[in-house]
């Protein structure tokens, strides 16, 4: 059987950091399972975060008005993307599992990792107008966020000072990973490792090691499939009226983002839901 490949996209400046320890655990555990593990160490590689004309080799299609998305889509089709982007795209192509390992910066990924997303996930390579979400390019692949926070867990509860972590995770998990088709596994969150005793950090790493053992068998998070929407420009890509009607009596919205003005389905972006797909709202 062909060897499976995992990619860890890693963003931390310090080899002594807790993020580095988390990355090492995943790398060791996946290798022990027979994976070939690729690591993109973004700071060590001095990965460029900015999306610029330098990402396109050769002439531009429309030099008078540079449009990054258009130009990189053409460059991808014609094999004219810069070498650093192509190298990362190869790794994504080969990987069945992609883990993004990072410290939470401003409720999101550090700029260098955002730059990886902006530059590597080009149109054509990672999505097209027809291939998005559950019909997306990477629908056979799994991806997940694994991150550390400064905040305690309670601060990211719906009644905590930072607000609901499910909302913070929606843009990355739905807007980026699932948009490109990835089946998104529940995030691994290491709450406030800098402010807890060493023994708690060790327990966190042990828990992660145990989780990685069964990672590929996990049920992904639930998102609203494209089939629930009118996928036409005239229809505005809106939820189909019959789906809206069917959901009228349900207590919760469909997902964190598709809340339909109702309470959010509990922990939609944090835990895989049991039951049918799309989420059955825990009736
Ligand atoms: C620009 C910016 C924006 C930020 N925005 C947010 C935000 O929006 N929300 C939020 O919650 N936080 C935010 N933070 C805080 C940030 O998320 C945390 O500082 C970060 O997640 C901590 O992770 P670390 O790996 O850097 O920890 P470290 O400080 O590297 O590690 C914590 C401790 O773990 C120890 N350690 C290392 N290896 C091991 C090991 N093998 N076993 C046991 N212990 C080990 C280290 O020695 C250290 O004592 C932000 C920080 C910055 C700089």
Short mmCIF file of C-alpha atoms and ligand atoms in Angstrom, two decimals:
data_model
loop_
_atom_site.label_atom_id
_atom_site.label_comp_id
_atom_site.label_asym_id
_atom_site.label_seq_id
_atom_site.Cartn_x
_atom_site.Cartn_y
_atom_site.Cartn_z
CA UNK A 1 0.00 0.00 0.00
CA UNK A 2 1.27 3.51 -0.82
CA UNK A 3 2.66 5.40 2.12
CA UNK A 4 0.34 8.09 3.47
CA UNK A 5 1.58 11.66 3.74
CA UNK A 6 0.80 14.30 6.33
CA UNK A 7 1.78 17.95 6.14
CA UNK A 8 2.29 20.13 9.20
CA UNK A 9 2.25 23.83 8.35
CA UNK A 10 3.99 25.30 11.34
CA UNK A 11 4.33 28.92 12.45
CA UNK A 12 6.34 29.68 15.56
CA UNK A 13 9.60 31.56 15.83
CA UNK A 14 11.10 29.57 18.70
CA UNK A 15 12.30 25.95 18.67
CA UNK A 16 11.82 25.91 22.48
CA UNK A 17 8.16 26.94 22.29
CA UNK A 18 5.18 24.91 23.32
CA UNK A 19 4.05 25.00 19.68
CA UNK A 20 7.31 23.30 18.71
CA UNK A 21 6.65 20.60 21.32
CA UNK A 22 3.13 20.08 19.94
CA UNK A 23 4.49 19.86 16.40
CA UNK A 24 7.09 17.29 17.50
CA UNK A 25 4.43 15.11 19.12
CA UNK A 26 2.35 15.09 15.93
CA UNK A 27 5.41 14.44 13.79
CA UNK A 28 6.58 11.53 15.96
CA UNK A 29 3.15 9.99 16.36
CA UNK A 30 2.25 10.20 12.67
CA UNK A 31 5.64 8.79 11.70
CA UNK A 32 5.05 5.93 14.15
CA UNK A 33 1.81 5.23 12.26
CA UNK A 34 3.78 4.94 9.02
CA UNK A 35 3.09 8.42 7.67
CA UNK A 36 5.62 10.36 5.70
CA UNK A 37 5.50 13.66 7.57
CA UNK A 38 6.33 16.90 5.79
CA UNK A 39 6.82 20.04 7.87
CA UNK A 40 6.65 23.53 6.44
CA UNK A 41 8.41 25.58 9.11
CA UNK A 42 7.34 28.99 7.86
CA UNK A 43 9.56 31.27 9.97
CA UNK A 44 12.62 29.06 9.49
CA UNK A 45 11.98 29.14 5.74
CA UNK A 46 11.47 32.90 5.88
CA UNK A 47 8.24 32.28 4.01
CA UNK A 48 7.00 35.48 2.42
CA UNK A 49 3.55 36.52 3.61
CA UNK A 50 2.78 39.23 1.06
CA UNK A 51 0.78 38.49 -2.09
CA UNK A 52 2.58 40.45 -4.79
CA UNK A 53 3.49 40.42 -8.46
CA UNK A 54 6.65 38.53 -7.52
CA UNK A 55 4.48 35.42 -7.19
CA UNK A 56 4.00 35.38 -10.96
CA UNK A 57 6.88 34.44 -13.22
CA UNK A 58 6.89 36.15 -16.60
CA UNK A 59 4.50 38.71 -18.02
CA UNK A 60 1.23 39.72 -16.43
CA UNK A 61 -2.09 39.31 -18.25
CA UNK A 62 -3.22 42.77 -17.23
CA UNK A 63 -0.22 44.85 -16.16
CA UNK A 64 -2.24 48.08 -16.08
CA UNK A 65 -4.41 46.75 -13.23
CA UNK A 66 -2.73 44.00 -11.21
CA UNK A 67 -5.32 41.58 -9.84
CA UNK A 68 -3.64 39.01 -7.64
CA UNK A 69 -6.35 36.34 -7.83
CA UNK A 70 -6.67 36.49 -11.60
CA UNK A 71 -2.95 36.61 -12.29
CA UNK A 72 -2.09 33.74 -9.95
CA UNK A 73 -4.89 31.63 -11.40
CA UNK A 74 -3.42 32.06 -14.89
CA UNK A 75 0.09 31.53 -13.56
CA UNK A 76 -1.02 28.28 -11.90
CA UNK A 77 -2.60 27.07 -15.17
CA UNK A 78 0.54 27.93 -17.11
CA UNK A 79 3.08 26.71 -14.54
CA UNK A 80 4.33 30.23 -13.83
CA UNK A 81 3.89 30.52 -10.07
CA UNK A 82 6.95 31.29 -7.96
CA UNK A 83 8.98 28.33 -6.74
CA UNK A 84 8.11 28.72 -3.06
CA UNK A 85 4.38 28.53 -3.83
CA UNK A 86 4.80 25.55 -6.14
CA UNK A 87 6.81 23.70 -3.49
CA UNK A 88 4.01 24.17 -0.95
CA UNK A 89 1.32 23.20 -3.46
CA UNK A 90 3.17 19.94 -4.14
CA UNK A 91 3.13 19.15 -0.43
CA UNK A 92 -0.60 19.85 -0.18
CA UNK A 93 -1.25 17.64 -3.21
CA UNK A 94 0.66 14.78 -1.64
CA UNK A 95 -0.87 15.11 1.82
CA UNK A 96 -3.98 13.32 3.00
CA UNK A 97 -3.89 15.27 6.23
CA UNK A 98 -2.82 18.88 6.76
CA UNK A 99 -2.30 20.21 10.28
CA UNK A 100 -1.91 23.94 10.84
CA UNK A 101 0.13 24.44 14.03
CA UNK A 102 0.29 27.98 15.41
CA UNK A 103 -0.20 30.32 18.35
CA UNK A 104 -3.49 32.21 18.13
CA UNK A 105 -2.77 35.79 17.00
CA UNK A 106 -5.65 38.25 17.13
CA UNK A 107 -8.26 35.46 17.04
CA UNK A 108 -6.59 34.07 13.93
CA UNK A 109 -3.38 32.68 12.46
CA UNK A 110 -0.08 34.61 12.55
CA UNK A 111 0.47 36.76 9.44
CA UNK A 112 3.06 34.36 8.04
CA UNK A 113 0.51 31.54 8.05
CA UNK A 114 -2.19 33.79 6.62
CA UNK A 115 0.34 34.55 3.89
CA UNK A 116 0.73 30.83 3.27
CA UNK A 117 -3.05 30.55 2.85
CA UNK A 118 -3.27 33.64 0.63
CA UNK A 119 -0.41 32.57 -1.63
CA UNK A 120 -0.60 28.76 -1.73
CA UNK A 121 -4.35 28.26 -2.01
CA UNK A 122 -4.62 29.87 -5.44
CA UNK A 123 -7.68 29.68 -7.65
CA UNK A 124 -7.48 26.64 -9.88
CA UNK A 125 -5.20 24.80 -7.48
CA UNK A 126 -7.38 25.00 -4.37
CA UNK A 127 -10.81 25.99 -5.64
CA UNK A 128 -12.77 26.99 -8.70
CA UNK A 129 -16.20 28.50 -9.12
CA UNK A 130 -17.70 25.00 -9.34
CA UNK A 131 -15.46 23.31 -6.80
CA UNK A 132 -16.08 24.71 -3.37
CA UNK A 133 -17.09 23.46 0.08
CA UNK A 134 -18.28 19.82 0.07
CA UNK A 135 -17.67 19.72 -3.69
CA UNK A 136 -14.26 21.32 -3.25
CA UNK A 137 -10.92 20.41 -4.75
CA UNK A 138 -9.58 18.86 -1.52
CA UNK A 139 -12.73 16.96 -0.55
CA UNK A 140 -10.76 13.72 -0.15
CA UNK A 141 -8.30 15.37 2.25
CA UNK A 142 -8.54 16.25 5.92
CA UNK A 143 -7.26 19.38 7.59
CA UNK A 144 -7.30 20.78 11.09
CA UNK A 145 -6.19 23.68 13.22
CA UNK A 146 -3.99 22.97 16.20
CA UNK A 147 -3.22 26.05 18.23
CA UNK A 148 -2.22 27.53 21.53
CA UNK A 149 -3.83 30.53 23.18
CA UNK A 150 -2.95 33.15 25.70
CA UNK A 151 -6.53 33.07 26.96
CA UNK A 152 -8.07 30.58 29.37
CA UNK A 153 -10.85 28.39 28.00
CA UNK A 154 -13.56 30.19 29.97
CA UNK A 155 -12.65 33.47 28.25
CA UNK A 156 -13.76 31.96 24.93
CA UNK A 157 -17.12 30.67 26.17
CA UNK A 158 -20.29 32.28 24.80
CA UNK A 159 -20.47 34.21 28.10
CA UNK A 160 -16.69 34.72 28.42
CA UNK A 161 -14.99 38.03 27.77
CA UNK A 162 -13.70 37.07 24.30
CA UNK A 163 -16.97 35.56 23.15
CA UNK A 164 -17.72 32.19 21.61
CA UNK A 165 -14.67 30.37 20.18
CA UNK A 166 -16.98 28.82 17.57
CA UNK A 167 -17.40 32.25 16.01
CA UNK A 168 -13.67 32.95 16.04
CA UNK A 169 -13.01 29.66 14.24
CA UNK A 170 -15.63 30.07 11.52
CA UNK A 171 -13.58 32.18 9.06
CA UNK A 172 -10.61 29.83 9.08
CA UNK A 173 -12.45 26.54 9.25
CA UNK A 174 -15.35 27.35 6.95
CA UNK A 175 -14.06 30.29 4.93
CA UNK A 176 -10.66 28.81 4.15
CA UNK A 177 -10.31 25.09 4.85
CA UNK A 178 -13.78 23.83 4.07
CA UNK A 179 -14.15 26.35 1.22
CA UNK A 180 -11.29 24.48 -0.48
CA UNK A 181 -13.11 21.22 0.18
CA UNK A 182 -11.14 19.90 3.15
CA UNK A 183 -12.98 17.74 5.61
CA UNK A 184 -12.20 19.72 8.72
CA UNK A 185 -11.35 17.81 11.87
CA UNK A 186 -12.16 19.32 15.23
CA UNK A 187 -9.51 21.81 16.29
CA UNK A 188 -6.94 20.92 18.92
CA UNK A 189 -6.81 23.82 21.34
CA UNK A 190 -4.11 24.18 23.97
CA UNK A 191 -5.51 26.72 26.36
CA UNK A 192 -3.00 29.10 27.86
CA UNK A 193 0.07 26.86 28.06
CA UNK A 194 2.26 29.72 29.27
CA UNK A 195 0.08 30.22 32.35
CA UNK A 196 -0.30 26.73 33.67
CA UNK A 197 1.96 24.38 35.64
CA UNK A 198 4.44 22.26 33.75
CA UNK A 199 2.53 19.10 34.71
CA UNK A 200 -0.59 20.44 32.94
CA UNK A 201 1.44 21.09 29.81
CA UNK A 202 2.73 17.52 29.93
CA UNK A 203 -0.84 16.27 30.26
CA UNK A 204 -1.85 18.40 27.26
CA UNK A 205 0.91 16.87 25.15
CA UNK A 206 -0.05 13.36 26.26
CA UNK A 207 -3.67 14.08 25.31
CA UNK A 208 -2.57 15.28 21.88
CA UNK A 209 -0.41 12.19 21.35
CA UNK A 210 -3.39 9.99 22.18
CA UNK A 211 -5.64 11.96 19.83
CA UNK A 212 -3.20 11.80 16.91
CA UNK A 213 -3.30 8.00 17.13
CA UNK A 214 -6.92 8.02 15.99
CA UNK A 215 -7.01 11.27 14.04
CA UNK A 216 -7.73 9.92 10.57
CA UNK A 217 -10.68 7.92 11.88
CA UNK A 218 -12.38 10.94 13.44
CA UNK A 219 -15.66 12.24 12.14
CA UNK A 220 -15.17 15.73 10.66
CA UNK A 221 -17.04 18.85 11.75
CA UNK A 222 -20.36 19.49 10.07
CA UNK A 223 -20.91 22.28 7.57
CA UNK A 224 -23.88 23.14 5.39
CA UNK A 225 -23.56 21.25 2.10
CA UNK A 226 -23.83 23.21 -1.16
CA UNK A 227 -26.92 21.23 -2.04
CA UNK A 228 -28.91 23.22 0.53
CA UNK A 229 -28.40 26.38 -1.54
CA UNK A 230 -29.56 27.78 -4.86
CA UNK A 231 -26.19 27.73 -6.60
CA UNK A 232 -27.00 30.37 -9.19
CA UNK A 233 -26.22 34.06 -9.45
CA UNK A 234 -29.93 34.82 -9.95
CA UNK A 235 -30.72 32.87 -6.78
CA UNK A 236 -27.97 34.68 -4.90
CA UNK A 237 -26.56 31.38 -3.54
CA UNK A 238 -29.24 31.53 -0.87
CA UNK A 239 -30.63 28.71 1.20
CA UNK A 240 -33.39 26.96 -0.74
CA UNK A 241 -36.84 28.03 0.47
CA UNK A 242 -37.86 24.42 1.15
CA UNK A 243 -34.78 23.93 3.34
CA UNK A 244 -35.58 27.11 5.25
CA UNK A 245 -39.14 25.88 5.76
CA UNK A 246 -37.96 22.47 6.94
CA UNK A 247 -35.74 24.17 9.48
CA UNK A 248 -38.37 26.59 10.76
CA UNK A 249 -39.30 24.44 13.75
CA UNK A 250 -35.75 23.44 14.65
CA UNK A 251 -34.27 24.99 17.78
CA UNK A 252 -30.86 25.83 16.30
CA UNK A 253 -29.39 27.27 13.14
CA UNK A 254 -27.60 24.95 10.71
CA UNK A 255 -24.05 25.93 11.54
CA UNK A 256 -22.25 28.72 13.38
CA UNK A 257 -22.41 30.85 10.23
CA UNK A 258 -25.76 29.68 8.90
CA UNK A 259 -27.55 30.47 12.12
CA UNK A 260 -30.76 31.67 10.40
CA UNK A 261 -31.28 34.09 13.27
CA UNK A 262 -31.58 31.20 15.74
CA UNK A 263 -29.29 30.07 18.56
CA UNK A 264 -26.02 28.63 17.23
CA UNK A 265 -25.79 24.84 17.22
CA UNK A 266 -23.66 24.11 20.29
CA UNK A 267 -19.94 23.76 19.60
CA UNK A 268 -20.45 23.41 15.85
CA UNK A 269 -16.85 24.49 15.15
CA UNK A 270 -15.25 22.69 18.05
CA UNK A 271 -16.73 19.21 18.17
CA UNK A 272 -17.85 16.76 15.54
CA UNK A 273 -21.58 16.24 15.86
CA UNK A 274 -23.09 12.81 16.07
CA UNK A 275 -25.98 11.87 13.83
CA UNK A 276 -26.91 12.68 10.29
CA UNK A 277 -25.28 15.17 7.99
CA UNK A 278 -26.26 18.07 7.82
CA UNK A 279 -26.50 18.50 11.60
CA UNK A 280 -29.73 17.27 13.12
CA UNK A 281 -29.73 20.14 15.64
CA UNK A 282 -29.87 17.75 18.57
CA UNK A 283 -33.66 17.75 18.55
C1 LIG B 1 0.55 39.30 18.09
C2 LIG B 1 -0.09 38.41 19.12
C3 LIG B 1 -1.47 38.26 19.11
C4 LIG B 1 -2.07 37.41 20.04
N1 LIG B 1 -3.43 37.26 20.00
C5 LIG B 1 -4.04 36.41 20.85
C6 LIG B 1 -5.44 36.20 20.80
O1 LIG B 1 -6.17 36.77 19.97
N2 LIG B 1 -6.01 35.34 21.69
C7 LIG B 1 -5.25 34.68 22.62
O2 LIG B 1 -5.79 33.90 23.39
N3 LIG B 1 -3.90 34.85 22.68
C8 LIG B 1 -3.28 35.68 21.82
N4 LIG B 1 -1.91 35.84 21.87
C9 LIG B 1 -1.14 34.99 22.82
C10 LIG B 1 -0.53 33.78 22.12
O3 LIG B 1 -1.53 33.03 21.50
C11 LIG B 1 0.22 32.91 23.15
O4 LIG B 1 1.27 33.66 23.65
C12 LIG B 1 0.73 31.63 22.52
O5 LIG B 1 -0.34 30.86 22.05
C13 LIG B 1 1.50 30.78 23.53
O6 LIG B 1 2.04 29.66 22.86
P1 LIG B 1 3.63 29.48 22.73
O7 LIG B 1 3.93 28.23 22.01
O8 LIG B 1 4.24 30.74 22.19
O9 LIG B 1 3.99 29.33 24.25
P2 LIG B 1 5.46 29.32 24.98
O10 LIG B 1 5.54 30.60 25.70
O11 LIG B 1 6.47 29.02 23.92
O12 LIG B 1 5.31 28.09 25.86
C14 LIG B 1 4.59 28.07 27.08
C15 LIG B 1 5.40 27.27 28.08
O13 LIG B 1 5.53 25.92 27.63
C16 LIG B 1 6.87 25.49 27.89
N5 LIG B 1 7.23 24.33 27.07
C17 LIG B 1 7.89 24.28 25.88
N6 LIG B 1 8.07 23.01 25.50
C18 LIG B 1 7.50 22.22 26.43
C19 LIG B 1 7.36 20.82 26.59
N7 LIG B 1 7.87 19.95 25.71
N8 LIG B 1 6.71 20.36 27.68
C20 LIG B 1 6.19 21.20 28.60
N9 LIG B 1 6.32 22.55 28.51
C21 LIG B 1 6.95 23.05 27.43
C22 LIG B 1 7.68 26.74 27.58
O14 LIG B 1 8.98 26.65 28.17
C23 LIG B 1 6.85 27.80 28.27
O15 LIG B 1 7.10 27.88 29.63
C24 LIG B 1 -1.29 36.70 20.97
C25 LIG B 1 0.11 36.88 20.99
C26 LIG B 1 0.70 37.71 20.07
C27 LIG B 1 2.20 37.88 20.11
#
